[in-house]
CSV table of C-alpha atoms in Angstrom, one decimal:
chain,number,residue,atom,x,y,z
K,1,MET,CA,0.0,0.0,0.0
K,2,PRO,CA,1.2,3.5,-0.7
K,3,PHE,CA,0.2,4.8,2.7
K,4,PRO,CA,-0.7,3.3,6.1
K,5,ILE,CA,-4.4,2.7,6.8
K,6,GLU,CA,-4.1,3.4,10.5
K,7,ARG,CA,-2.5,6.7,11.5
K,8,PRO,CA,-2.3,6.9,15.4
K,9,ARG,CA,-0.5,10.2,15.0
K,10,ARG,CA,-3.8,11.9,14.2
K,11,LEU,CA,-4.7,11.7,17.9
K,12,ARG,CA,-1.4,13.4,18.9
K,13,ALA,CA,-1.6,16.3,16.6
K,14,THR,CA,-2.6,19.1,19.1
K,15,PRO,CA,-2.5,19.7,22.8
K,16,ALA,CA,-6.3,19.6,22.9
K,17,LEU,CA,-6.5,16.3,21.1
K,18,ARG,CA,-3.8,14.8,23.3
K,19,ALA,CA,-5.7,15.9,26.4
K,20,LEU,CA,-9.0,14.6,25.1
K,21,VAL,CA,-7.7,11.0,24.5
K,22,ARG,CA,-5.4,10.8,27.6
K,23,GLU,CA,-5.8,7.5,29.3
K,24,GLN,CA,-4.6,8.5,32.8
K,25,ARG,CA,-5.3,11.8,34.6
K,26,LEU,CA,-3.4,12.5,37.8
K,27,HIS,CA,-5.3,14.8,40.2
K,28,PRO,CA,-3.8,16.7,43.1
K,29,SER,CA,-6.0,14.8,45.5
K,30,GLN,CA,-4.1,11.6,44.6
K,31,LEU,CA,-0.9,13.0,46.0
K,32,VAL,CA,0.3,12.5,49.6
K,33,LEU,CA,3.0,14.7,51.1
K,34,PRO,CA,5.5,13.0,53.5
K,35,MET,CA,6.6,15.5,56.2
K,36,PHE,CA,9.1,15.4,59.0
K,37,VAL,CA,8.8,17.1,62.4
K,38,LYS,CA,11.8,17.3,64.7
K,39,GLU,CA,11.8,17.8,68.4
K,40,GLY,CA,13.4,21.0,69.6
K,41,LEU,CA,13.6,23.0,66.4
K,42,ASP,CA,12.6,26.6,66.3
K,43,ALA,CA,12.7,26.9,62.5
K,44,PRO,CA,12.7,24.4,59.6
K,45,ARG,CA,16.1,22.8,58.8
K,46,GLU,CA,17.0,21.7,55.3
K,47,VAL,CA,17.8,18.0,54.5
K,48,THR,CA,20.9,18.3,52.4
K,49,SER,CA,20.4,15.1,50.4
K,50,LEU,CA,16.7,16.0,49.7
K,51,PRO,CA,16.6,19.4,47.9
K,52,GLY,CA,13.4,21.2,48.9
K,53,VAL,CA,12.6,18.9,51.9
K,54,VAL,CA,13.0,20.1,55.5
K,55,GLN,CA,12.7,18.9,59.0
K,56,HIS,CA,9.9,21.0,60.5
K,57,SER,CA,9.4,22.7,63.8
K,58,ARG,CA,5.9,22.3,65.1
K,59,ALA,CA,5.1,25.8,63.9
K,60,SER,CA,6.5,25.4,60.4
K,61,LEU,CA,4.8,22.0,60.1
K,62,VAL,CA,1.4,23.7,60.5
K,63,ASP,CA,2.3,26.4,58.0
K,64,ALA,CA,3.5,23.8,55.4
K,65,ALA,CA,0.3,21.8,56.0
K,66,HIS,CA,-1.9,24.8,55.2
K,67,GLU,CA,0.2,25.4,52.0
K,68,ALA,CA,-0.2,21.7,51.0
K,69,VAL,CA,-4.0,21.9,51.5
K,70,GLU,CA,-4.3,25.1,49.5
K,71,ALA,CA,-2.5,23.3,46.7
K,72,GLY,CA,-5.0,20.5,46.8
K,73,VAL,CA,-2.8,17.7,48.2
K,74,GLY,CA,-4.9,14.8,49.3
K,75,GLY,CA,-3.0,13.8,52.5
K,76,LEU,CA,-0.1,14.3,54.8
K,77,MET,CA,2.1,11.5,56.1
K,78,LEU,CA,4.0,12.5,59.2
K,79,PHE,CA,7.3,11.2,60.5
K,80,GLY,CA,8.8,12.2,63.9
K,81,VAL,CA,12.4,12.9,64.7
K,82,PRO,CA,12.9,12.7,68.5
K,83,ALA,CA,15.6,14.3,70.6
K,84,GLU,CA,16.3,11.1,72.5
K,85,ARG,CA,16.0,7.4,71.6
K,86,ASP,CA,16.2,4.1,73.4
K,87,ALA,CA,16.1,0.4,72.7
K,88,ARG,CA,12.4,0.0,72.7
K,89,GLY,CA,11.5,3.3,71.0
K,90,SER,CA,9.7,4.8,74.0
K,91,GLY,CA,9.0,8.1,72.3
K,92,ALA,CA,6.9,6.4,69.7
K,93,ASP,CA,3.8,5.9,71.9
K,94,ASP,CA,4.4,8.8,74.3
K,95,PRO,CA,1.4,11.1,74.1
K,96,ASP,CA,3.9,14.0,74.5
K,97,GLY,CA,6.4,12.6,72.0
K,98,ILE,CA,7.1,14.7,68.9
K,99,LEU,CA,5.2,12.5,66.5
K,100,ASN,CA,2.0,12.5,68.5
K,101,LEU,CA,2.3,16.2,69.2
K,102,GLY,CA,2.8,16.9,65.5
K,103,LEU,CA,-0.3,14.7,64.7
K,104,ARG,CA,-2.4,16.7,67.1
K,105,ASP,CA,-1.2,19.9,65.6
K,106,LEU,CA,-2.1,18.7,62.1
K,107,ALA,CA,-5.4,17.3,63.1
K,108,GLU,CA,-6.4,20.6,64.7
K,109,ALA,CA,-5.1,22.8,61.9
K,110,VAL,CA,-6.2,20.9,58.8
K,111,GLY,CA,-7.8,17.7,59.9
K,112,ASN,CA,-11.1,18.6,58.4
K,113,ARG,CA,-9.6,19.6,55.0
K,114,THR,CA,-7.2,16.8,54.3
K,115,VAL,CA,-6.2,13.3,55.5
K,116,VAL,CA,-3.8,13.2,58.4
K,117,MET,CA,-1.6,10.1,58.3
K,118,ALA,CA,1.0,8.7,60.8
K,119,ASP,CA,4.0,6.5,60.1
K,120,LEU,CA,3.6,3.5,62.4
K,121,CYS,CA,7.2,2.2,62.8
K,122,LEU,CA,9.8,2.2,65.5
K,123,ASP,CA,12.9,3.0,63.4
K,124,GLU,CA,12.9,6.7,64.1
K,125,PHE,CA,12.6,6.1,67.8
K,126,THR,CA,15.1,3.3,68.5
K,127,ASP,CA,18.7,3.9,69.3
K,128,HIS,CA,19.7,1.0,67.1
K,129,GLY,CA,17.6,2.2,64.1
K,130,HIS,CA,15.7,-1.0,63.5
K,131,CYS,CA,12.0,-1.1,63.0
K,132,GLY,CA,11.3,-3.2,66.1
K,133,VAL,CA,12.7,-4.3,69.4
K,134,LEU,CA,15.7,-6.6,69.5
K,135,VAL,CA,16.1,-10.0,71.0
K,136,PRO,CA,18.4,-9.3,74.0
K,137,ASP,CA,20.3,-12.6,74.3
K,138,GLY,CA,20.6,-16.2,73.1
K,139,PRO,CA,21.4,-17.4,69.6
K,140,ARG,CA,19.1,-14.8,68.0
K,141,ALA,CA,20.5,-11.9,70.0
K,142,GLY,CA,20.5,-8.6,68.1
K,143,THR,CA,17.8,-9.6,65.6
K,144,VAL,CA,14.4,-8.0,65.5
K,145,ASP,CA,11.9,-9.8,67.7
K,146,ASN,CA,8.8,-9.9,65.5
K,147,ASP,CA,6.2,-10.7,68.2
K,148,ALA,CA,7.6,-8.4,70.8
K,149,THR,CA,7.5,-5.6,68.2
K,150,LEU,CA,3.9,-6.2,67.5
K,151,ALA,CA,3.0,-5.3,71.1
K,152,ARG,CA,4.9,-2.0,70.6
K,153,TYR,CA,3.0,-1.4,67.3
K,154,VAL,CA,-0.3,-1.8,69.1
K,155,SER,CA,0.6,0.8,71.7
K,156,MET,CA,1.8,3.1,68.9
K,157,ALA,CA,-1.5,2.7,67.0
K,158,LEU,CA,-3.6,3.6,70.0
K,159,ALA,CA,-1.5,6.6,70.7
K,160,GLN,CA,-1.6,7.8,67.1
K,161,ALA,CA,-5.4,7.3,66.9
K,162,ASP,CA,-5.8,9.3,70.1
K,163,ALA,CA,-3.6,12.1,68.6
K,164,GLY,CA,-5.9,12.5,65.6
K,165,ALA,CA,-4.4,10.4,62.8
K,166,THR,CA,-7.0,9.1,60.3
K,167,VAL,CA,-4.7,6.7,58.5
K,168,LEU,CA,-1.9,4.6,60.2
K,169,GLY,CA,0.9,3.6,57.9
K,170,LEU,CA,2.2,0.2,59.1
K,171,SER,CA,5.7,0.3,57.5
K,172,GLY,CA,7.7,-2.1,59.7
K,173,MET,CA,7.2,-5.3,57.6
K,174,MET,CA,6.6,-7.4,60.7
K,175,ASP,CA,4.6,-10.6,60.2
K,176,GLY,CA,1.0,-10.2,61.6
K,177,GLN,CA,1.3,-6.4,62.1
K,178,VAL,CA,-2.0,-5.5,60.4
K,179,GLY,CA,-4.0,-8.1,62.2
K,180,VAL,CA,-2.9,-7.2,65.7
K,181,VAL,CA,-3.3,-3.5,65.2
K,182,ARG,CA,-6.7,-3.9,63.6
K,183,ALA,CA,-7.9,-6.0,66.5
K,184,ALA,CA,-6.6,-3.6,69.1
K,185,LEU,CA,-8.1,-0.6,67.4
K,186,ASP,CA,-11.5,-2.3,67.1
K,187,GLU,CA,-11.5,-3.4,70.7
K,188,ALA,CA,-10.8,0.2,71.7
K,189,GLY,CA,-13.7,1.4,69.7
K,190,ARG,CA,-11.5,2.9,66.9
K,191,ASP,CA,-12.9,1.0,64.0
K,192,ASP,CA,-12.9,4.3,62.1
K,193,VAL,CA,-9.1,4.4,61.8
K,194,VAL,CA,-7.8,3.4,58.4
K,195,LEU,CA,-4.9,1.0,58.1
K,196,LEU,CA,-2.4,1.5,55.2
K,197,ALA,CA,-0.2,-1.5,55.0
K,198,TYR,CA,3.3,-1.1,53.5
K,199,ALA,CA,2.6,-4.6,52.1
K,200,ALA,CA,5.4,-4.8,49.6
K,201,LYS,CA,8.3,-2.8,51.1
K,202,TYR,CA,11.7,-3.7,49.7
K,203,ALA,CA,15.1,-3.5,51.3
K,204,SER,CA,16.1,-0.8,48.9
K,205,ALA,CA,19.2,1.4,48.3
K,206,PHE,CA,16.8,4.2,47.4
K,207,TYR,CA,16.1,5.0,51.0
K,208,GLY,CA,19.4,6.7,51.7
K,209,PRO,CA,18.4,10.3,51.9
K,210,PHE,CA,15.4,9.5,54.1
K,211,ARG,CA,17.8,8.3,56.7
K,212,GLU,CA,19.3,11.7,56.9
K,213,ALA,CA,15.8,13.2,57.2
K,214,VAL,CA,15.0,11.1,60.3
K,215,GLU,CA,18.6,11.0,61.6
K,216,SER,CA,18.6,7.3,61.5
K,217,THR,CA,21.0,5.4,63.8
K,218,LEU,CA,20.8,2.2,61.9
K,219,VAL,CA,23.9,0.0,61.7
K,220,GLY,CA,23.7,-2.8,59.1
K,221,ASP,CA,20.5,-3.3,57.1
K,222,ARG,CA,16.9,-4.4,57.2
K,223,ARG,CA,17.1,-7.3,54.8
K,224,ALA,CA,15.9,-9.8,57.4
K,225,TYR,CA,12.4,-8.3,57.4
K,226,GLN,CA,12.1,-6.1,54.3
K,227,GLN,CA,11.7,-7.8,50.9
K,228,ASP,CA,14.5,-8.9,48.6
K,229,SER,CA,14.7,-6.7,45.5
K,230,ALA,CA,14.9,-9.8,43.3
K,231,ASN,CA,11.5,-11.2,44.4
K,232,ARG,CA,8.3,-10.5,42.6
K,233,ARG,CA,5.8,-13.3,43.5
K,234,GLU,CA,6.6,-12.8,47.2
K,235,ALA,CA,5.0,-9.4,47.1
K,236,LEU,CA,1.6,-10.9,46.2
K,237,ARG,CA,1.9,-13.2,49.2
K,238,GLU,CA,2.6,-10.3,51.5
K,239,VAL,CA,-0.3,-8.3,50.0
K,240,ARG,CA,-2.7,-11.2,50.4
K,241,LEU,CA,-1.8,-11.6,54.0
K,242,ASP,CA,-2.3,-8.0,54.8
K,243,VAL,CA,-5.6,-7.8,53.1
K,244,GLU,CA,-6.8,-10.9,54.9
K,245,GLU,CA,-5.7,-9.3,58.2
K,246,GLY,CA,-7.8,-6.2,57.5
K,247,ALA,CA,-5.7,-3.7,55.6
K,248,ASP,CA,-7.8,-1.0,54.0
K,249,VAL,CA,-5.1,0.1,51.6
K,250,VAL,CA,-1.9,-1.6,50.5
K,251,MET,CA,1.3,0.1,49.3
K,252,VAL,CA,4.3,-0.8,47.2
K,253,LYS,CA,7.6,0.9,48.2
K,254,PRO,CA,9.7,2.2,46.4
K,255,ALA,CA,7.7,3.1,43.3
K,256,LEU,CA,9.8,3.5,40.1
K,257,PRO,CA,12.1,0.5,40.6
K,258,TYR,CA,9.1,-1.7,41.3
K,259,LEU,CA,6.5,-0.8,38.7
K,260,ASP,CA,6.2,-4.4,37.7
K,261,VAL,CA,5.3,-5.3,41.3
K,262,LEU,CA,2.9,-2.4,41.5
K,263,SER,CA,1.1,-3.6,38.4
K,264,ASP,CA,0.8,-7.1,39.8
K,265,VAL,CA,-0.6,-5.8,43.1
K,266,ALA,CA,-3.1,-3.5,41.4
K,267,GLN,CA,-4.5,-6.5,39.4
K,268,ALA,CA,-4.6,-8.8,42.4
K,269,VAL,CA,-6.6,-6.9,45.0
K,270,ASP,CA,-9.8,-5.0,45.3
K,271,VAL,CA,-8.6,-2.4,47.9
K,272,PRO,CA,-6.9,0.9,47.0
K,273,VAL,CA,-3.2,0.5,46.0
K,274,TRP,CA,-0.7,3.2,46.7
K,275,ALA,CA,3.0,3.7,45.9
K,276,TYR,CA,5.7,5.6,47.7
K,277,GLN,CA,8.1,7.7,45.5
K,278,VAL,CA,11.0,7.5,47.9
K,279,SER,CA,13.8,9.8,48.8
K,280,GLY,CA,16.3,8.3,46.4
K,281,GLU,CA,14.0,8.8,43.5
K,282,LEU,CA,13.7,12.5,44.3
K,283,ALA,CA,17.5,12.8,44.8
K,284,MET,CA,18.3,11.3,41.4
K,285,VAL,CA,16.0,13.6,39.5
K,286,GLU,CA,17.0,16.7,41.5
K,287,ALA,CA,20.7,16.0,41.0
K,288,ALA,CA,20.3,15.5,37.2
K,289,ALA,CA,18.0,18.6,36.9
K,290,ALA,CA,20.5,20.7,38.8
K,291,ARG,CA,23.1,19.9,36.2
K,292,GLY,CA,20.8,20.6,33.3
K,293,TRP,CA,20.6,17.0,32.2
K,294,LEU,CA,16.8,16.7,32.7
K,295,ASP,CA,13.9,19.1,32.4
K,296,ARG,CA,12.9,19.0,36.1
K,297,GLU,CA,9.1,19.7,35.8
K,298,ARG,CA,8.6,17.3,32.9
K,299,THR,CA,10.6,14.6,34.5
K,300,ILE,CA,8.7,14.8,37.8
K,301,LEU,CA,5.3,14.7,36.1
K,302,GLU,CA,6.4,11.8,33.9
K,303,THR,CA,7.6,9.8,36.9
K,304,LEU,CA,4.3,10.4,38.6
K,305,ALA,CA,2.3,9.4,35.5
K,306,SER,CA,4.3,6.2,35.2
K,307,VAL,CA,3.5,5.2,38.8
K,308,GLN,CA,-0.2,5.9,38.2
K,309,ARG,CA,-0.1,4.1,34.9
K,310,ALA,CA,1.3,1.0,36.6
K,311,GLY,CA,-1.7,0.9,38.9
K,312,ALA,CA,-1.3,3.3,41.8
K,313,ASP,CA,-4.5,5.0,43.0
K,314,ALA,CA,-2.4,7.5,45.0
K,315,VAL,CA,1.3,8.4,45.3
K,316,LEU,CA,3.3,9.5,48.3
K,317,THR,CA,5.8,12.0,46.9
K,318,TYR,CA,8.0,14.8,48.3
K,319,TRP,CA,7.0,16.8,45.2
K,320,ALA,CA,3.3,16.6,46.1
K,321,VAL,CA,2.8,20.4,46.6
K,322,GLU,CA,4.7,21.4,43.5
K,323,ALA,CA,3.1,18.7,41.3
K,324,ALA,CA,-0.4,19.6,42.6
K,325,ARG,CA,0.1,23.2,41.5
K,326,TRP,CA,1.4,22.2,38.1
K,327,LEU,CA,-1.6,19.8,37.6
K,328,ARG,CA,-4.1,22.5,38.6
K,329,GLU,CA,-2.5,24.9,36.2
K,330,GLY,CA,-3.0,22.4,33.4
């Protein structure tokens, strides 16, 4: 034939046509902003490995929350950075600990206008930096004690619910964590609290800058409880268990290196599926854009589109406020 019968380019000819036939449409309300609040700060402090990200004081946290809400961001995920840490992470469930104080501040300031979320994990609060309490002696000494950690998670969950969190993000990758927390919340009359399970969380090199943000004291790694980056089928087992235990939402973390896993999970479950665009993903793009190697705005929006296209209903991203503004501007 002298010419093709099908000409897909016709539908790409103008911005209006491209917009009309676009298959995925990311909305600001599908973006969740991770935030850090540090005990003892009087003003926000930059995180050097995460350009544009800061550790907040309690006052600047509220100001930034209002800014995010005005931009249309759908939720705020809060992490706490305490002044002191111990082996059992005592500050995690202390009503006057920095994370629970920050949650109260957010719930009071913007709780009726966005979704206030809490990171439910011990790693920011333990002096050893692991996501649970450690076995004190015997042949397993120094390893994370799964079942003892579950008791700490229950206490954290009740404290965070009392502080005003609507969604609890169980990120520790302990076996059975969703089930015990759901049972405890229901028994306490808090069946309204949503559980977000970090169901497929990988032991990733992409978390590096985050550890600066929370001032992690971790020595070693978390490969004994987070997933092996080579495994794909295992993620579906983890997700299935969390849904059976009562997870309202499941998450894949990190996002970009695990789009195949994200797609698998989205096809396998009937609960919302989220993804976390982690610190290392931001750091790579920011470093390349600073050198003029990438168009920063286009790259950020393209990465977010890829995560949504793979199956994410919402994305946790440090670019949430900027991206929300760009999306609203069209």
